[in-house]
Amino acid sequence: MRGNKTTYRIVLLLSFLGLNAAILAGIGSVWSYLNTGADRTSILHLPKALDQAYLPKMVWDSLQVEGRPMESPTLQEIERDYLSAWYIRNRALETNSAEGLADYFTDSARTKLYKILDFNRQQGTHVKVTTLEHHPRLDFYSADGKMVVLTDYQVRTYEEVYRNKLLVAKRRSIRSYQILLLLEDGFWRVRHWQEITSEPDSKTSITEPSLGEEEAIQQIKGINYYPQQTPWNMFGTNFNDRIIQSDFKKIRDMGLNTIRIFVPYTAFGKAKPDAEKLERLKQTLVLAEANDLKVVVTLFDFYGDYSLYDWTLTHRYAEQIVNTLKESKALLAWDLKNEPDLDFESRGRERVLKWLRQLMIEMRRWDSEHPMTIGWSSPEAAVYLSGEVDMISFHYYREAVQFPKAYTRLRDAVPNKPLVLQEYGFSSYDGLWNAYTGSEEEQAAYYAEIQPLLQAENIPFLLWTLYDFEEVPSSVVGRLPWRTERQKHFGILDSKGTPKAAYNYLCFDCR
């Protein structure tokens, strides 16, 4: 009995100590929360980081501001909250929901927005809109640091108006706004938002390639390139410039003059490309120039969103790559997207084409010197946007005997642009998963048949590819063995670097 009492006392004592520890821990958590403050993205209606949702180009003019001088950290906060206001406003116009507006607009500013949303709901209307570029000028910064007046000039805007879910209007425009922001609770909120000018944005002209560029395009004899050991991950941590230098020498020694390389959007860092990968990409073009090779750079590989809200993110990604490479003497052309027509069914044809059109407009702002193309998956798809690109690039993996007919149809449809066979080839895989239809001999026979056709019509070409690969990532063709095994064996060199029979039909300086 005495032992039981002792046990009860011990249990009660331990329970008391545990309860007190829990209370103290709770008090500590509350104290920590009150001292550190909540993460703003956890209490406002924003993604974890705005740069993962909305990144229009911002060009500030803060030199002539009246009042107190503008501090750099404050300007960054103003930009963050101002763009957040745009993002929330654009979302509200699409959904006709006021959610989040109170976080970035004062009471009086919200009143006008509420009226717009109410009217749109009554009319069955909603608006999809994004801005692409802003040129804000700071006009006034109050002495107490709590009020800012700015004029946002040349706001390039794209919007679509839907009524009862049907598209009734779309337009590009250039607008200017007068904005007043107040600092409240540590956040900059819009107090006044007034559009002061608006005009159509008609600066979508297409520049024709120069005579020299057309000649360079017409002379393309090239190959789609990945290093043997790092296919589809060329610019990762295993990047090896010595291997690339050796491969480029092999390509040049064959008598080829052009390579096509691929920049994977997600793996490269999306809107904020990885600095090391950018440097490796730049080094690749340096090596190409040293080997007298021209380069076609495919900007978007493994990308498939195309939504209006993704436009500014993809623009920031492309802009950084273009600015990194556009001065390179090795750069021949920009290939905007690899096989975008394969996303027509899942994403919608018009959604994909709108994204491509706008990207092309932006690209010509950043680089008006180099030709632009799109890598369509077939000759039939290559008619899309043919009037807007500088050269027509198409892929062909059907029988060689059918090529002249497919090419002639495309030539008739687009008679005034250079046509480039950007991908073609034949797998030498002879196993079960290719129905025993491939072999190195059949691969050689394919090139023996198709190369004279290309030569007869003087068709620029880039074959797929230099090496066989031991592994193909599932993200490329999926996990199905009849796809992955076949994909491993398109090289004209095997995985050890030994020439296959097809090599003899593609080594123009070996004859």
GROMACS .gro file of N, CA and C in nm, residues 28-103:
model
  228
   28GLY      N    1   0.656   3.089  -2.451
   28GLY     CA    2   0.774   3.120  -2.533
   28GLY      C    3   0.740   3.133  -2.680
   29SER      N    4   0.651   3.045  -2.728
   29SER     CA    5   0.612   3.050  -2.869
   29SER      C    6   0.538   3.179  -2.900
   30VAL      N    7   0.445   3.217  -2.809
   30VAL     CA    8   0.371   3.342  -2.829
   30VAL      C    9   0.464   3.461  -2.828
   31TRP      N   10   0.557   3.462  -2.732
   31TRP     CA   11   0.653   3.572  -2.723
   31TRP      C   12   0.738   3.582  -2.850
   32SER      N   13   0.782   3.465  -2.898
   32SER     CA   14   0.862   3.464  -3.021
   32SER      C   15   0.782   3.517  -3.139
   33TYR      N   16   0.655   3.476  -3.149
   33TYR     CA   17   0.570   3.523  -3.259
   33TYR      C   18   0.551   3.674  -3.254
   34LEU      N   19   0.525   3.726  -3.131
   34LEU     CA   20   0.501   3.870  -3.118
   34LEU      C   21   0.625   3.950  -3.149
   35ASN      N   22   0.742   3.894  -3.123
   35ASN     CA   23   0.866   3.968  -3.147
   35ASN      C   24   0.913   3.958  -3.291
   36THR      N   25   0.889   3.844  -3.355
   36THR     CA   26   0.940   3.827  -3.491
   36THR      C   27   0.840   3.872  -3.595
   37GLY      N   28   0.712   3.867  -3.562
   37GLY     CA   29   0.610   3.903  -3.660
   37GLY      C   30   0.583   3.788  -3.755
   38ALA      N   31   0.463   3.784  -3.810
   38ALA     CA   32   0.426   3.678  -3.902
   38ALA      C   33   0.482   3.706  -4.040
   39ASP      N   34   0.509   3.597  -4.113
   39ASP     CA   35   0.550   3.609  -4.253
   39ASP      C   36   0.435   3.670  -4.332
   40ARG      N   37   0.465   3.777  -4.405
   40ARG     CA   38   0.356   3.848  -4.472
   40ARG      C   39   0.282   3.759  -4.571
   41THR      N   40   0.354   3.671  -4.638
   41THR     CA   41   0.286   3.588  -4.736
   41THR      C   42   0.193   3.488  -4.672
   42SER      N   43   0.208   3.466  -4.540
   42SER     CA   44   0.118   3.373  -4.471
   42SER      C   45  -0.012   3.439  -4.431
   43ILE      N   46  -0.017   3.572  -4.428
   43ILE     CA   47  -0.140   3.639  -4.387
   43ILE      C   48  -0.205   3.716  -4.501
   44LEU      N   49  -0.132   3.737  -4.612
   44LEU     CA   50  -0.190   3.804  -4.728
   44LEU      C   51  -0.218   3.702  -4.837
   45HIS      N   52  -0.292   3.744  -4.935
   45HIS     CA   53  -0.337   3.653  -5.039
   45HIS      C   54  -0.237   3.652  -5.154
   46LEU      N   55  -0.116   3.607  -5.125
   46LEU     CA   56  -0.009   3.604  -5.224
   46LEU      C   57   0.056   3.467  -5.225
   47PRO      N   58   0.121   3.429  -5.337
   47PRO     CA   59   0.204   3.310  -5.334
   47PRO      C   60   0.321   3.332  -5.239
   48LYS      N   61   0.395   3.227  -5.209
   48LYS     CA   62   0.504   3.237  -5.113
   48LYS      C   63   0.603   3.345  -5.153
   49ALA      N   64   0.626   3.362  -5.284
   49ALA     CA   65   0.714   3.468  -5.332
   49ALA      C   66   0.652   3.526  -5.458
   50LEU      N   67   0.647   3.659  -5.465
   50LEU     CA   68   0.587   3.723  -5.582
   50LEU      C   69   0.663   3.690  -5.708
   51ASP      N   70   0.796   3.669  -5.696
   51ASP     CA   71   0.874   3.640  -5.816
   51ASP      C   72   0.847   3.500  -5.870
   52GLN      N   73   0.757   3.426  -5.806
   52GLN     CA   74   0.711   3.299  -5.860
   52GLN      C   75   0.576   3.313  -5.929
   53ALA      N   76   0.525   3.437  -5.934
   53ALA     CA   77   0.391   3.457  -5.989
   53ALA      C   78   0.382   3.571  -6.090
   54TYR      N   79   0.462   3.677  -6.072
   54TYR     CA   80   0.440   3.798  -6.152
   54TYR      C   81   0.566   3.882  -6.151
   55LEU      N   82   0.628   3.897  -6.268
   55LEU     CA   83   0.754   3.972  -6.277
   55LEU      C   84   0.760   4.057  -6.404
   56PRO      N   85   0.674   4.157  -6.417
   56PRO     CA   86   0.690   4.247  -6.531
   56PRO      C   87   0.821   4.325  -6.520
   57LYS      N   88   0.870   4.370  -6.633
   57LYS     CA   89   0.994   4.448  -6.633
   57LYS      C   90   0.968   4.584  -6.569
   58MET      N   91   1.055   4.623  -6.475
   58MET     CA   92   1.041   4.751  -6.405
   58MET      C   93   1.162   4.838  -6.434
   59VAL      N   94   1.137   4.959  -6.484
   59VAL     CA   95   1.244   5.056  -6.512
   59VAL      C   96   1.210   5.183  -6.435
   60TRP      N   97   1.278   5.207  -6.323
   60TRP     CA   98   1.246   5.320  -6.235
   60TRP      C   99   1.319   5.447  -6.276
   61ASP      N  100   1.249   5.559  -6.258
   61ASP     CA  101   1.310   5.692  -6.266
   61ASP      C  102   1.287   5.759  -6.131
   62SER      N  103   1.389   5.756  -6.047
   62SER     CA  104   1.375   5.810  -5.911
   62SER      C  105   1.471   5.926  -5.886
   63LEU      N  106   1.524   5.984  -5.995
   63LEU     CA  107   1.627   6.087  -5.978
   63LEU      C  108   1.568   6.224  -5.944
   64GLN      N  109   1.446   6.252  -5.989
   64GLN     CA  110   1.390   6.386  -5.973
   64GLN      C  111   1.282   6.393  -5.865
   65VAL      N  112   1.283   6.301  -5.773
   65VAL     CA  113   1.178   6.295  -5.672
   65VAL      C  114   1.182   6.419  -5.583
   66GLU      N  115   1.064   6.477  -5.556
   66GLU     CA  116   1.053   6.589  -5.464
   66GLU      C  117   1.034   6.537  -5.322
   67GLY      N  118   1.073   6.619  -5.226
   67GLY     CA  119   1.064   6.576  -5.086
   67GLY      C  120   1.194   6.514  -5.041
   68ARG      N  121   1.188   6.421  -4.951
   68ARG     CA  122   1.309   6.360  -4.898
   68ARG      C  123   1.369   6.263  -5.000
   69PRO      N  124   1.499   6.238  -4.993
   69PRO     CA  125   1.561   6.141  -5.084
   69PRO      C  126   1.504   6.001  -5.061
   70MET      N  127   1.497   5.924  -5.169
   70MET     CA  128   1.444   5.789  -5.161
   70MET      C  129   1.555   5.690  -5.124
   71GLU      N  130   1.530   5.611  -5.021
   71GLU     CA  131   1.626   5.509  -4.978
   71GLU      C  132   1.607   5.383  -5.064
   72SER      N  133   1.717   5.319  -5.097
   72SER     CA  134   1.710   5.201  -5.182
   72SER      C  135   1.625   5.089  -5.123
   73PRO      N  136   1.640   5.056  -4.993
   73PRO     CA  137   1.553   4.951  -4.936
   73PRO      C  138   1.405   4.987  -4.943
   74THR      N  139   1.374   5.116  -4.921
   74THR     CA  140   1.235   5.159  -4.928
   74THR      C  141   1.180   5.146  -5.069
   75LEU      N  142   1.263   5.181  -5.169
   75LEU     CA  143   1.219   5.168  -5.307
   75LEU      C  144   1.188   5.022  -5.341
   76GLN      N  145   1.268   4.930  -5.288
   76GLN     CA  146   1.242   4.788  -5.310
   76GLN      C  147   1.110   4.746  -5.248
   77GLU      N  148   1.081   4.798  -5.128
   77GLU     CA  149   0.954   4.766  -5.063
   77GLU      C  150   0.836   4.824  -5.140
   78ILE      N  151   0.853   4.947  -5.190
   78ILE     CA  152   0.746   5.008  -5.269
   78ILE      C  153   0.720   4.926  -5.395
   79GLU      N  154   0.827   4.887  -5.463
   79GLU     CA  155   0.810   4.806  -5.584
   79GLU      C  156   0.739   4.675  -5.553
   80ARG      N  157   0.782   4.609  -5.446
   80ARG     CA  158   0.720   4.481  -5.408
   80ARG      C  159   0.570   4.498  -5.384
   81ASP      N  160   0.533   4.598  -5.303
   81ASP     CA  161   0.392   4.615  -5.269
   81ASP      C  162   0.311   4.669  -5.387
   82TYR      N  163   0.372   4.753  -5.469
   82TYR     CA  164   0.303   4.806  -5.586
   82TYR      C  165   0.273   4.694  -5.686
   83LEU      N  166   0.372   4.608  -5.713
   83LEU     CA  167   0.349   4.495  -5.802
   83LEU      C  168   0.250   4.396  -5.742
   84SER      N  169   0.255   4.380  -5.611
   84SER     CA  170   0.158   4.293  -5.545
   84SER      C  171   0.017   4.346  -5.565
   85ALA      N  172   0.002   4.478  -5.559
   85ALA     CA  173  -0.129   4.538  -5.583
   85ALA      C  174  -0.178   4.509  -5.725
   86TRP      N  175  -0.087   4.520  -5.821
   86TRP     CA  176  -0.123   4.486  -5.959
   86TRP      C  177  -0.165   4.340  -5.970
   87TYR      N  178  -0.089   4.253  -5.907
   87TYR     CA  179  -0.118   4.109  -5.915
   87TYR      C  180  -0.256   4.079  -5.856
   88ILE      N  181  -0.284   4.132  -5.736
   88ILE     CA  182  -0.412   4.108  -5.671
   88ILE      C  183  -0.527   4.169  -5.752
   89ARG      N  184  -0.505   4.290  -5.806
   89ARG     CA  185  -0.608   4.355  -5.889
   89ARG      C  186  -0.638   4.272  -6.013
   90ASN      N  187  -0.533   4.224  -6.081
   90ASN     CA  188  -0.553   4.143  -6.201
   90ASN      C  189  -0.630   4.015  -6.170
   91ARG      N  190  -0.596   3.953  -6.059
   91ARG     CA  191  -0.667   3.832  -6.018
   91ARG      C  192  -0.814   3.862  -5.987
   92ALA      N  193  -0.838   3.976  -5.924
   92ALA     CA  194  -0.975   4.013  -5.891
   92ALA      C  195  -1.058   4.033  -6.018
   93LEU      N  196  -1.000   4.095  -6.120
   93LEU     CA  197  -1.072   4.117  -6.245
   93LEU      C  198  -1.103   3.986  -6.316
   94GLU      N  199  -1.017   3.887  -6.298
   94GLU     CA  200  -1.044   3.758  -6.362
   94GLU      C  201  -1.153   3.680  -6.288
   95THR      N  202  -1.148   3.682  -6.156
   95THR     CA  203  -1.239   3.600  -6.076
   95THR      C  204  -1.363   3.675  -6.030
   96ASN      N  205  -1.362   3.808  -6.044
   96ASN     CA  206  -1.468   3.894  -5.989
   96ASN      C  207  -1.483   3.874  -5.838
   97SER      N  208  -1.373   3.844  -5.774
   97SER     CA  209  -1.371   3.827  -5.629
   97SER      C  210  -1.286   3.938  -5.567
   98ALA      N  211  -1.330   3.989  -5.453
   98ALA     CA  212  -1.257   4.096  -5.384
   98ALA      C  213  -1.151   4.043  -5.290
   99GLU      N  214  -1.129   3.914  -5.290
   99GLU     CA  215  -1.034   3.854  -5.198
   99GLU      C  216  -0.894   3.915  -5.216
  100GLY      N  217  -0.837   3.962  -5.108
  100GLY     CA  218  -0.702   4.015  -5.109
  100GLY      C  219  -0.691   4.163  -5.136
  101LEU      N  220  -0.795   4.227  -5.186
  101LEU     CA  221  -0.786   4.370  -5.220
  101LEU      C  222  -0.758   4.456  -5.097
  102ALA      N  223  -0.813   4.419  -4.983
  102ALA     CA  224  -0.793   4.499  -4.862
  102ALA      C  225  -0.648   4.501  -4.817
  103ASP      N  226  -0.570   4.404  -4.861
  103ASP     CA  227  -0.430   4.398  -4.821
  103ASP      C  228  -0.345   4.503  -4.892
   0.00000   0.00000   0.00000
